[in-house]
mmCIF file of C-alpha atoms in Angstrom:
data_model
loop_
_atom_site.group_PDB
_atom_site.id
_atom_site.type_symbol
_atom_site.label_atom_id
_atom_site.label_comp_id
_atom_site.label_asym_id
_atom_site.label_seq_id
_atom_site.Cartn_x
_atom_site.Cartn_y
_atom_site.Cartn_z
ATOM 1 C CA UNK A 3 -7.041 9.664 -8.145
ATOM 2 C CA UNK A 4 -7.049 11.370 -11.541
ATOM 3 C CA UNK A 5 -4.102 11.005 -13.960
ATOM 4 C CA UNK A 6 -1.297 13.475 -13.235
ATOM 5 C CA UNK A 7 -0.636 15.932 -16.107
ATOM 6 C CA UNK A 8 2.973 16.638 -17.085
ATOM 7 C CA UNK A 9 3.350 20.308 -16.182
ATOM 8 C CA UNK A 10 7.059 20.657 -15.412
ATOM 9 C CA UNK A 11 10.344 19.261 -14.214
ATOM 10 C CA UNK A 12 9.785 19.519 -10.480
ATOM 11 C CA UNK A 13 7.048 18.552 -8.059
ATOM 12 C CA UNK A 14 6.577 22.172 -6.981
ATOM 13 C CA UNK A 15 6.261 23.335 -10.624
ATOM 14 C CA UNK A 16 3.624 20.730 -11.349
ATOM 15 C CA UNK A 17 1.740 21.539 -8.149
ATOM 16 C CA UNK A 18 1.822 25.266 -8.946
ATOM 17 C CA UNK A 19 0.527 24.712 -12.480
ATOM 18 C CA UNK A 20 -2.300 22.506 -11.222
ATOM 19 C CA UNK A 21 -3.413 25.152 -8.720
ATOM 20 C CA UNK A 22 -3.248 27.906 -11.360
ATOM 21 C CA UNK A 23 -5.351 25.730 -13.671
ATOM 22 C CA UNK A 24 -7.927 25.307 -10.916
ATOM 23 C CA UNK A 25 -7.368 21.563 -10.626
ATOM 24 C CA UNK A 26 -6.187 21.918 -7.023
ATOM 25 C CA UNK A 27 -6.666 24.406 -4.227
ATOM 26 C CA UNK A 28 -3.485 26.236 -3.131
ATOM 27 C CA UNK A 29 -2.081 24.508 -0.048
ATOM 28 C CA UNK A 30 1.143 25.744 1.553
ATOM 29 C CA UNK A 31 1.569 22.464 3.429
ATOM 30 C CA UNK A 32 1.660 20.556 0.154
ATOM 31 C CA UNK A 33 4.147 23.023 -1.347
ATOM 32 C CA UNK A 34 6.432 22.551 1.639
ATOM 33 C CA UNK A 35 6.520 18.788 1.040
ATOM 34 C CA UNK A 36 6.928 19.348 -2.721
ATOM 35 C CA UNK A 37 10.099 21.345 -2.105
ATOM 36 C CA UNK A 38 11.529 18.538 0.016
ATOM 37 C CA UNK A 39 10.741 16.034 -2.746
ATOM 38 C CA UNK A 40 12.423 18.315 -5.282
ATOM 39 C CA UNK A 41 15.595 18.257 -3.156
ATOM 40 C CA UNK A 42 15.697 14.486 -3.646
ATOM 41 C CA UNK A 43 15.077 14.863 -7.390
ATOM 42 C CA UNK A 44 18.011 17.275 -7.641
ATOM 43 C CA UNK A 45 20.331 14.920 -5.766
ATOM 44 C CA UNK A 46 19.239 11.933 -7.847
ATOM 45 C CA UNK A 47 19.988 13.859 -11.037
ATOM 46 C CA UNK A 48 23.450 14.790 -9.723
ATOM 47 C CA UNK A 49 24.409 11.264 -8.751
ATOM 48 C CA UNK A 50 26.469 9.431 -11.338
ATOM 49 C CA UNK A 51 25.034 6.084 -12.485
ATOM 50 C CA UNK A 52 26.525 3.271 -10.451
ATOM 51 C CA UNK A 53 28.660 0.693 -12.185
ATOM 52 C CA UNK A 54 26.903 -2.591 -12.781
ATOM 53 C CA UNK A 55 27.535 -4.928 -9.885
ATOM 54 C CA UNK A 56 28.010 -8.660 -9.929
ATOM 55 C CA UNK A 57 25.087 -10.784 -8.865
ATOM 56 C CA UNK A 58 27.354 -11.995 -6.037
ATOM 57 C CA UNK A 59 28.320 -8.463 -5.038
ATOM 58 C CA UNK A 60 26.853 -8.939 -1.573
ATOM 59 C CA UNK A 61 29.752 -11.308 -0.790
ATOM 60 C CA UNK A 62 32.234 -8.469 -1.068
ATOM 61 C CA UNK A 63 30.130 -5.719 0.531
ATOM 62 C CA UNK A 64 32.187 -5.667 3.713
ATOM 63 C CA UNK A 65 35.408 -5.001 1.771
ATOM 64 C CA UNK A 66 33.938 -2.078 -0.211
ATOM 65 C CA UNK A 67 33.376 1.428 1.019
ATOM 66 C CA UNK A 68 29.585 1.699 1.572
ATOM 67 C CA UNK A 69 27.743 3.888 -0.927
ATOM 68 C CA UNK A 70 26.418 7.012 0.764
ATOM 69 C CA UNK A 71 22.644 7.101 0.209
ATOM 70 C CA UNK A 72 20.686 10.174 -0.718
ATOM 71 C CA UNK A 73 18.625 11.094 2.323
ATOM 72 C CA UNK A 74 15.033 10.181 1.663
ATOM 73 C CA UNK A 75 11.745 11.556 2.963
ATOM 74 C CA UNK A 76 9.074 10.245 5.311
ATOM 75 C CA UNK A 77 5.810 12.216 5.043
ATOM 76 C CA UNK A 78 3.158 11.617 7.679
ATOM 77 C CA UNK A 79 -0.206 13.197 8.336
ATOM 78 C CA UNK A 80 -3.940 12.622 8.415
ATOM 79 C CA UNK A 81 -5.758 10.890 5.586
ATOM 80 C CA UNK A 82 -6.904 12.834 2.538
ATOM 81 C CA UNK A 83 -4.260 15.574 2.681
ATOM 82 C CA UNK A 84 -2.562 14.841 -0.642
ATOM 83 C CA UNK A 85 0.296 12.526 0.326
ATOM 84 C CA UNK A 86 -0.444 10.000 -2.426
ATOM 85 C CA UNK A 87 -0.846 12.725 -5.062
ATOM 86 C CA UNK A 88 2.564 14.168 -4.168
ATOM 87 C CA UNK A 89 4.089 10.700 -4.354
ATOM 88 C CA UNK A 90 2.531 10.297 -7.824
ATOM 89 C CA UNK A 91 4.184 13.500 -8.990
ATOM 90 C CA UNK A 92 7.540 12.625 -7.447
ATOM 91 C CA UNK A 93 7.741 9.045 -8.673
ATOM 92 C CA UNK A 94 6.876 10.033 -12.238
ATOM 93 C CA UNK A 95 9.672 12.619 -12.250
ATOM 94 C CA UNK A 96 12.341 10.546 -10.461
ATOM 95 C CA UNK A 97 15.284 10.452 -12.952
ATOM 96 C CA UNK A 98 16.351 6.848 -12.325
ATOM 97 C CA UNK A 99 15.471 3.666 -14.151
ATOM 98 C CA UNK A 100 15.862 1.485 -11.076
ATOM 99 C CA UNK A 101 12.898 2.623 -9.019
ATOM 100 C CA UNK A 102 10.080 0.763 -7.368
ATOM 101 C CA UNK A 103 6.805 1.952 -5.903
ATOM 102 C CA UNK A 104 4.770 -0.471 -3.859
ATOM 103 C CA UNK A 105 2.372 -0.766 -1.000
ATOM 104 C CA UNK A 106 4.418 -1.720 2.050
ATOM 105 C CA UNK A 107 2.497 -4.986 2.593
ATOM 106 C CA UNK A 108 3.236 -6.013 -1.002
ATOM 107 C CA UNK A 109 6.933 -5.213 -0.605
ATOM 108 C CA UNK A 110 7.257 -7.224 2.609
ATOM 109 C CA UNK A 111 5.419 -10.183 1.086
ATOM 110 C CA UNK A 112 8.043 -10.108 -1.672
ATOM 111 C CA UNK A 113 10.870 -9.921 0.907
ATOM 112 C CA UNK A 114 9.567 -12.899 2.867
ATOM 113 C CA UNK A 115 9.154 -14.848 -0.369
ATOM 114 C CA UNK A 116 12.780 -14.190 -1.318
ATOM 115 C CA UNK A 117 13.994 -15.177 2.144
ATOM 116 C CA UNK A 118 12.036 -18.411 1.918
ATOM 117 C CA UNK A 119 13.510 -19.139 -1.530
ATOM 118 C CA UNK A 120 17.038 -18.532 -0.222
ATOM 119 C CA UNK A 121 16.487 -20.898 2.706
ATOM 120 C CA UNK A 122 15.253 -23.554 0.309
ATOM 121 C CA UNK A 123 18.471 -23.143 -1.706
ATOM 122 C CA UNK A 124 20.499 -23.457 1.496
ATOM 123 C CA UNK A 125 18.618 -26.604 2.421
ATOM 124 C CA UNK A 126 19.253 -28.038 -1.055
ATOM 125 C CA UNK A 127 22.962 -27.222 -0.851
ATOM 126 C CA UNK A 128 22.775 -24.634 -3.647
ATOM 127 C CA UNK A 129 24.323 -21.906 -1.451
ATOM 128 C CA UNK A 130 26.537 -21.798 1.615
ATOM 129 C CA UNK A 131 25.336 -18.366 2.776
ATOM 130 C CA UNK A 132 23.335 -19.083 5.934
ATOM 131 C CA UNK A 133 22.053 -15.526 6.432
ATOM 132 C CA UNK A 134 19.473 -14.726 3.724
ATOM 133 C CA UNK A 135 19.234 -10.986 4.436
ATOM 134 C CA UNK A 136 22.434 -9.726 2.693
ATOM 135 C CA UNK A 137 21.762 -11.493 -0.640
ATOM 136 C CA UNK A 138 18.073 -10.572 -0.554
ATOM 137 C CA UNK A 139 18.926 -6.920 0.125
ATOM 138 C CA UNK A 140 21.535 -6.971 -2.639
ATOM 139 C CA UNK A 141 18.990 -8.310 -5.135
ATOM 140 C CA UNK A 142 16.440 -5.673 -4.103
ATOM 141 C CA UNK A 143 19.031 -2.917 -4.479
ATOM 142 C CA UNK A 144 20.014 -4.182 -7.939
ATOM 143 C CA UNK A 145 16.371 -3.777 -8.947
ATOM 144 C CA UNK A 146 15.724 -0.426 -7.255
ATOM 145 C CA UNK A 147 17.923 2.483 -6.266
ATOM 146 C CA UNK A 148 14.782 4.339 -5.171
ATOM 147 C CA UNK A 149 12.089 2.697 -3.034
ATOM 148 C CA UNK A 150 8.741 4.463 -2.628
ATOM 149 C CA UNK A 151 6.147 3.191 -0.157
ATOM 150 C CA UNK A 152 2.572 4.422 0.051
ATOM 151 C CA UNK A 153 0.975 4.181 3.505
ATOM 152 C CA UNK A 154 4.008 2.847 5.347
ATOM 153 C CA UNK A 155 2.785 0.864 8.331
ATOM 154 C CA UNK A 156 4.042 -2.030 10.428
ATOM 155 C CA UNK A 157 1.517 -4.364 12.043
ATOM 156 C CA UNK A 158 3.088 -7.784 11.582
ATOM 157 C CA UNK A 159 5.734 -9.075 13.998
ATOM 158 C CA UNK A 160 7.542 -10.958 11.223
ATOM 159 C CA UNK A 161 7.961 -7.659 9.344
ATOM 160 C CA UNK A 162 8.920 -5.771 12.496
ATOM 161 C CA UNK A 163 11.697 -8.181 13.425
ATOM 162 C CA UNK A 164 13.448 -8.036 10.049
ATOM 163 C CA UNK A 165 13.194 -4.371 9.085
ATOM 164 C CA UNK A 166 16.280 -3.053 10.892
ATOM 165 C CA UNK A 167 18.572 -5.693 9.386
ATOM 166 C CA UNK A 168 17.055 -5.404 5.920
ATOM 167 C CA UNK A 169 17.264 -1.609 5.715
ATOM 168 C CA UNK A 170 20.727 -1.496 7.273
ATOM 169 C CA UNK A 171 21.801 -3.483 4.216
ATOM 170 C CA UNK A 172 19.717 -1.430 1.764
ATOM 171 C CA UNK A 173 20.890 1.954 3.056
ATOM 172 C CA UNK A 174 24.511 0.747 3.064
ATOM 173 C CA UNK A 175 24.097 -0.032 -0.633
ATOM 174 C CA UNK A 176 22.888 3.484 -1.417
ATOM 175 C CA UNK A 177 19.147 2.858 -1.538
ATOM 176 C CA UNK A 178 16.930 5.920 -1.086
ATOM 177 C CA UNK A 179 13.583 5.603 0.682
ATOM 178 C CA UNK A 180 10.557 7.873 0.222
ATOM 179 C CA UNK A 181 7.435 6.951 2.161
ATOM 180 C CA UNK A 182 4.036 8.284 3.189
ATOM 181 C CA UNK A 183 2.279 7.265 6.378
ATOM 182 C CA UNK A 184 -0.553 8.191 8.700
ATOM 183 C CA UNK A 185 1.762 8.019 11.729
ATOM 184 C CA UNK A 186 5.106 9.550 12.638
ATOM 185 C CA UNK A 187 8.085 7.170 12.850
ATOM 186 C CA UNK A 188 8.037 7.004 16.659
ATOM 187 C CA UNK A 189 4.482 5.608 16.532
ATOM 188 C CA UNK A 190 5.199 2.818 14.033
ATOM 189 C CA UNK A 191 4.333 -0.637 15.400
ATOM 190 C CA UNK A 192 2.876 1.038 18.474
ATOM 191 C CA UNK A 193 1.737 -1.515 21.088
ATOM 192 C CA UNK A 194 3.258 -4.256 18.910
ATOM 193 C CA UNK A 195 4.580 -7.495 20.361
ATOM 194 C CA UNK A 196 8.273 -7.234 21.352
ATOM 195 C CA UNK A 197 8.321 -3.607 20.163
ATOM 196 C CA UNK A 198 11.661 -3.036 21.887
ATOM 197 C CA UNK A 199 13.292 -5.222 19.250
ATOM 198 C CA UNK A 200 11.751 -2.998 16.555
ATOM 199 C CA UNK A 201 13.021 0.334 17.906
ATOM 200 C CA UNK A 202 16.483 0.089 16.251
ATOM 201 C CA UNK A 203 14.657 0.344 12.925
ATOM 202 C CA UNK A 204 12.984 3.597 14.022
ATOM 203 C CA UNK A 205 16.404 5.073 14.845
ATOM 204 C CA UNK A 206 17.816 3.826 11.540
ATOM 205 C CA UNK A 207 14.865 5.276 9.624
ATOM 206 C CA UNK A 208 15.208 8.727 11.186
ATOM 207 C CA UNK A 209 18.927 8.808 10.318
ATOM 208 C CA UNK A 210 18.255 8.045 6.651
ATOM 209 C CA UNK A 211 15.133 10.094 5.888
ATOM 210 C CA UNK A 212 13.936 13.610 6.496
ATOM 211 C CA UNK A 213 10.703 13.479 8.488
ATOM 212 C CA UNK A 214 7.993 15.905 7.367
ATOM 213 C CA UNK A 215 4.408 16.485 8.491
ATOM 214 C CA UNK A 216 1.609 17.086 5.991
ATOM 215 C CA UNK A 217 -1.401 18.096 8.057
ATOM 216 C CA UNK A 218 -3.384 20.474 5.923
ATOM 217 C CA UNK A 219 -6.694 21.436 7.577
ATOM 218 C CA UNK A 220 -8.609 20.207 4.516
ATOM 219 C CA UNK A 221 -9.489 16.569 3.795
ATOM 220 C CA UNK A 222 -9.581 16.661 -0.012
ATOM 221 C CA UNK A 223 -10.888 13.127 -0.395
ATOM 222 C CA UNK A 224 -14.078 13.836 1.488
ATOM 223 C CA UNK A 225 -14.466 17.210 -0.221
ATOM 224 C CA UNK A 226 -14.603 15.646 -3.669
ATOM 225 C CA UNK A 227 -16.572 12.562 -2.638
ATOM 226 C CA UNK A 228 -19.684 11.785 -4.597
ATOM 227 C CA UNK A 229 -21.279 8.732 -3.015
ATOM 228 C CA UNK A 230 -22.691 6.061 -5.253
ATOM 229 C CA UNK A 231 -24.923 3.152 -4.121
ATOM 230 C CA UNK A 232 -22.124 0.631 -3.731
ATOM 231 C CA UNK A 233 -21.931 0.617 0.092
ATOM 232 C CA UNK A 234 -25.102 -0.582 1.780
ATOM 233 C CA UNK A 235 -25.799 -0.042 5.481
ATOM 234 C CA UNK A 236 -27.494 -1.127 7.620
ATOM 235 C CA UNK A 237 -28.090 -4.727 6.594
ATOM 236 C CA UNK A 238 -31.921 -4.696 6.472
ATOM 237 C CA UNK A 239 -32.320 -4.573 2.677
ATOM 238 C CA UNK A 240 -28.718 -5.458 1.864
ATOM 239 C CA UNK A 241 -29.190 -9.014 0.482
ATOM 240 C CA UNK A 242 -31.711 -7.859 -2.136
ATOM 241 C CA UNK A 243 -29.668 -4.797 -3.116
ATOM 242 C CA UNK A 244 -26.440 -6.781 -3.347
ATOM 243 C CA UNK A 245 -28.172 -9.362 -5.535
ATOM 244 C CA UNK A 246 -29.345 -6.607 -7.891
ATOM 245 C CA UNK A 247 -25.850 -5.145 -8.083
ATOM 246 C CA UNK A 248 -24.331 -8.596 -8.661
ATOM 247 C CA UNK A 249 -26.684 -9.292 -11.530
ATOM 248 C CA UNK A 250 -25.856 -5.952 -13.087
ATOM 249 C CA UNK A 251 -22.054 -6.167 -12.950
ATOM 250 C CA UNK A 252 -21.900 -9.827 -13.994
ATOM 251 C CA UNK A 253 -24.525 -9.248 -16.706
ATOM 252 C CA UNK A 254 -26.228 -12.443 -15.573
ATOM 253 C CA UNK A 255 -23.214 -14.648 -16.306
ATOM 254 C CA UNK A 256 -23.355 -18.033 -14.562
ATOM 255 C CA UNK A 257 -21.421 -18.406 -11.330
ATOM 256 C CA UNK A 258 -18.654 -20.961 -10.875
ATOM 257 C CA UNK A 259 -16.082 -21.637 -8.168
ATOM 258 C CA UNK A 260 -12.552 -20.385 -8.887
ATOM 259 C CA UNK A 261 -9.231 -21.481 -7.393
ATOM 260 C CA UNK A 262 -6.326 -19.035 -7.138
ATOM 261 C CA UNK A 263 -3.012 -20.856 -6.972
ATOM 262 C CA UNK A 264 -0.605 -19.483 -4.373
ATOM 263 C CA UNK A 265 2.847 -20.663 -3.276
ATOM 264 C CA UNK A 266 2.113 -24.089 -1.891
ATOM 265 C CA UNK A 267 -1.604 -23.514 -1.322
ATOM 266 C CA UNK A 268 -4.878 -22.463 -2.946
ATOM 267 C CA UNK A 269 -7.416 -19.704 -2.308
ATOM 268 C CA UNK A 270 -10.903 -21.046 -3.002
ATOM 269 C CA UNK A 271 -13.493 -18.562 -4.300
ATOM 270 C CA UNK A 272 -16.951 -20.117 -4.129
ATOM 271 C CA UNK A 273 -18.811 -17.431 -6.118
ATOM 272 C CA UNK A 274 -17.246 -15.931 -9.245
ATOM 273 C CA UNK A 275 -18.522 -14.781 -12.629
ATOM 274 C CA UNK A 276 -16.496 -13.120 -15.367
ATOM 275 C CA UNK A 277 -13.899 -11.130 -13.380
ATOM 276 C CA UNK A 278 -16.197 -10.572 -10.410
ATOM 277 C CA UNK A 279 -16.056 -12.353 -7.059
ATOM 278 C CA UNK A 280 -18.483 -12.405 -4.162
ATOM 279 C CA UNK A 281 -17.381 -13.043 -0.583
ATOM 280 C CA UNK A 282 -18.715 -12.713 2.906
ATOM 281 C CA UNK A 283 -16.706 -10.872 5.540
ATOM 282 C CA UNK A 284 -16.205 -14.255 7.176
ATOM 283 C CA UNK A 285 -14.685 -15.674 3.966
ATOM 284 C CA UNK A 286 -12.039 -12.966 3.808
ATOM 285 C CA UNK A 287 -11.365 -11.796 7.353
ATOM 286 C CA UNK A 288 -12.179 -14.667 9.700
ATOM 287 C CA UNK A 289 -9.803 -17.029 7.931
ATOM 288 C CA UNK A 290 -5.980 -16.898 8.258
ATOM 289 C CA UNK A 291 -5.412 -14.861 5.106
ATOM 290 C CA UNK A 292 -2.704 -12.234 4.662
ATOM 291 C CA UNK A 293 -1.504 -9.479 2.361
ATOM 292 C CA UNK A 294 -0.300 -11.843 -0.375
ATOM 293 C CA UNK A 295 -3.739 -13.527 -0.498
ATOM 294 C CA UNK A 296 -5.578 -10.221 -0.822
ATOM 295 C CA UNK A 297 -3.144 -9.022 -3.484
ATOM 296 C CA UNK A 298 -3.782 -12.215 -5.456
ATOM 297 C CA UNK A 299 -7.549 -11.647 -5.233
ATOM 298 C CA UNK A 300 -7.138 -8.013 -6.345
ATOM 299 C CA UNK A 301 -5.043 -9.139 -9.308
ATOM 300 C CA UNK A 302 -7.514 -11.836 -10.372
ATOM 301 C CA UNK A 303 -10.775 -9.862 -10.053
ATOM 302 C CA UNK A 304 -11.891 -6.422 -11.233
ATOM 303 C CA UNK A 305 -14.975 -6.301 -8.992
ATOM 304 C CA UNK A 306 -15.229 -7.662 -5.453
ATOM 305 C CA UNK A 307 -18.337 -7.961 -3.272
ATOM 306 C CA UNK A 308 -17.876 -8.145 0.507
ATOM 307 C CA UNK A 309 -21.063 -8.860 2.455
ATOM 308 C CA UNK A 310 -22.102 -8.648 6.089
ATOM 309 C CA UNK A 311 -19.279 -6.566 7.514
ATOM 310 C CA UNK A 312 -19.931 -6.507 11.290
ATOM 311 C CA UNK A 313 -19.047 -4.089 14.040
ATOM 312 C CA UNK A 314 -15.352 -4.467 14.801
ATOM 313 C CA UNK A 315 -14.727 -4.527 18.521
ATOM 314 C CA UNK A 316 -11.618 -5.395 20.555
ATOM 315 C CA UNK A 317 -12.544 -9.074 20.410
ATOM 316 C CA UNK A 318 -12.143 -8.926 16.611
ATOM 317 C CA UNK A 319 -8.628 -7.465 16.537
ATOM 318 C CA UNK A 320 -7.272 -10.031 14.049
ATOM 319 C CA UNK A 321 -10.313 -9.644 11.814
ATOM 320 C CA UNK A 322 -9.887 -5.850 11.925
ATOM 321 C CA UNK A 323 -6.237 -6.109 10.873
ATOM 322 C CA UNK A 324 -7.168 -8.359 7.958
ATOM 323 C CA UNK A 325 -9.975 -6.001 6.904
ATOM 324 C CA UNK A 326 -7.543 -3.052 6.863
ATOM 325 C CA UNK A 327 -5.077 -4.973 4.692
ATOM 326 C CA UNK A 328 -7.890 -6.204 2.410
ATOM 327 C CA UNK A 329 -9.144 -2.679 1.706
ATOM 328 C CA UNK A 330 -5.567 -1.481 1.082
ATOM 329 C CA UNK A 331 -5.056 -4.219 -1.510
ATOM 330 C CA UNK A 332 -8.358 -3.573 -3.315
ATOM 331 C CA UNK A 333 -7.854 0.204 -3.291
ATOM 332 C CA UNK A 334 -4.296 0.070 -4.629
ATOM 333 C CA UNK A 335 -5.421 -2.184 -7.479
ATOM 334 C CA UNK A 336 -8.415 0.077 -8.361
ATOM 335 C CA UNK A 337 -10.803 -2.809 -7.747
ATOM 336 C CA UNK A 338 -14.446 -1.816 -7.694
ATOM 337 C CA UNK A 339 -15.918 -2.668 -4.298
ATOM 338 C CA UNK A 340 -19.532 -3.423 -3.406
ATOM 339 C CA UNK A 341 -20.035 -3.843 0.318
ATOM 340 C CA UNK A 342 -22.813 -4.382 2.820
ATOM 341 C CA UNK A 343 -22.232 -3.614 6.469
ATOM 342 C CA UNK A 344 -23.937 -3.214 9.790
ATOM 343 C CA UNK A 345 -22.990 0.481 9.829
ATOM 344 C CA UNK A 346 -21.334 3.230 7.822
ATOM 345 C CA UNK A 347 -17.518 3.022 7.643
ATOM 346 C CA UNK A 348 -16.830 5.571 10.373
ATOM 347 C CA UNK A 349 -19.019 3.597 12.816
ATOM 348 C CA UNK A 350 -17.643 0.100 12.185
ATOM 349 C CA UNK A 351 -14.776 0.304 14.677
ATOM 350 C CA UNK A 352 -16.359 0.318 18.128
ATOM 351 C CA UNK A 353 -13.242 1.233 20.089
ATOM 352 C CA UNK A 354 -10.453 3.334 18.599
ATOM 353 C CA UNK A 355 -7.166 2.493 20.294
ATOM 354 C CA UNK A 356 -3.646 1.346 19.441
ATOM 355 C CA UNK A 357 -2.359 0.636 15.954
ATOM 356 C CA UNK A 358 -5.736 -0.454 14.605
ATOM 357 C CA UNK A 359 -7.239 2.915 15.530
ATOM 358 C CA UNK A 360 -4.652 4.816 13.474
ATOM 359 C CA UNK A 361 -4.868 2.398 10.569
ATOM 360 C CA UNK A 362 -8.655 2.319 10.481
ATOM 361 C CA UNK A 363 -8.804 6.072 9.784
ATOM 362 C CA UNK A 364 -7.195 5.276 6.436
ATOM 363 C CA UNK A 365 -9.610 2.397 5.854
ATOM 364 C CA UNK A 366 -12.608 4.659 6.480
ATOM 365 C CA UNK A 367 -11.263 7.261 4.060
ATOM 366 C CA UNK A 368 -10.632 4.649 1.400
ATOM 367 C CA UNK A 369 -14.078 3.119 1.781
ATOM 368 C CA UNK A 370 -15.556 6.576 1.165
ATOM 369 C CA UNK A 371 -13.316 7.273 -1.810
ATOM 370 C CA UNK A 372 -14.073 3.878 -3.359
ATOM 371 C CA UNK A 373 -17.681 5.086 -3.612
ATOM 372 C CA UNK A 374 -16.755 8.304 -5.406
ATOM 373 C CA UNK A 375 -17.170 9.134 -9.080
ATOM 374 C CA UNK A 376 -13.422 9.769 -9.414
ATOM 375 C CA UNK A 377 -12.554 6.317 -8.115
ATOM 376 C CA UNK A 378 -15.057 4.609 -10.373
ATOM 377 C CA UNK A 379 -13.721 6.522 -13.380
ATOM 378 C CA UNK A 380 -10.210 5.370 -12.510
ATOM 379 C CA UNK A 381 -11.469 1.815 -12.159
ATOM 380 C CA UNK A 382 -13.105 1.997 -15.582
ATOM 381 C CA UNK A 383 -9.957 3.361 -17.228
ATOM 382 C CA UNK A 384 -7.618 0.814 -15.660
ATOM 383 C CA UNK A 385 -9.700 -2.328 -15.409
ATOM 384 C CA UNK A 386 -11.011 -4.026 -18.539
ATOM 385 C CA UNK A 387 -12.031 -7.612 -18.941
ATOM 386 C CA UNK A 388 -10.521 -9.928 -21.512
ATOM 387 C CA UNK A 389 -13.135 -8.998 -24.113
ATOM 388 C CA UNK A 390 -12.273 -5.310 -23.847
ATOM 389 C CA UNK A 391 -15.526 -4.459 -22.078
ATOM 390 C CA UNK A 392 -15.314 -2.172 -19.051
ATOM 391 C CA UNK A 393 -16.789 -3.833 -15.991
#
């Protein structure tokens, strides 16, 4: 989570310098992935800049020879093995202006928003193109030659059904994909509804990326963890302790309801002060909220309280999915989290099976890291309120 120093011109060079400086422990598994990332850097540097395309270039895509994409990389492995750090190094060094790094949920929320906007134009008679995917893919490719996804995962059927068509278009236009994940490609959307319709995307993905495993025996996140009193379990004394923490971070500022405007609807926040918000688990995970809602909350607030997190059994599958996405959004935005729960993170999920079991390993790791000194330092360096005071 610490800023990445500029040590060299390749991922492997930077990794080597960091180990020699004592910042990292030598890890041959990480070096193996670094060399694969450097192969992509070399090919990106060798590629000539593409000529600027017309905004309507998608109309003529079938008459042009498809651009051959640079084969990307899909890195999977257990949590805490350094996948995100390696992506940090790679993305910083990538020698292209048109590059985009995003959490996968954020990217797909953007895709669905663009598809909706195109359909509205079709309905209004502003376009005659009935299929929104080609123009949406063309616009995405104009913005990014290189797409980088942290924690690639597919849990939503709407995402699953569109991925093969979307990435067929993106790869045909020369887009390069680099992604990290906790699961190998063949286990994406495992046990998902109508998974057979999703499998063409798995085949497409494996043709366009090199698949690599990063499974170092060391979990570096837990090794460097320094727990701070921001996760309270069990719930016996939680209300009092959460109240004390709330008073401290808000500096006694009066509470007031806040409304976050979304596309066509509003997220109501009943308890907010300064750039802090206080929710119950029920507020956030027992209502029909999604990735775009959690991203909006993470953008609006620097500190988020989540109270009364229960045990998550099979009967709470939807709530578990929302909780996973919520923690992803808060973590990626360096939001400071205060939470109270019935149990410690590793004991919240009562039955580990299917997609939620894989995904919850990441959630547990992130809940631990969000309590660490490193995470809080990153939060303090990135998040400042409008008066310039660190929250």
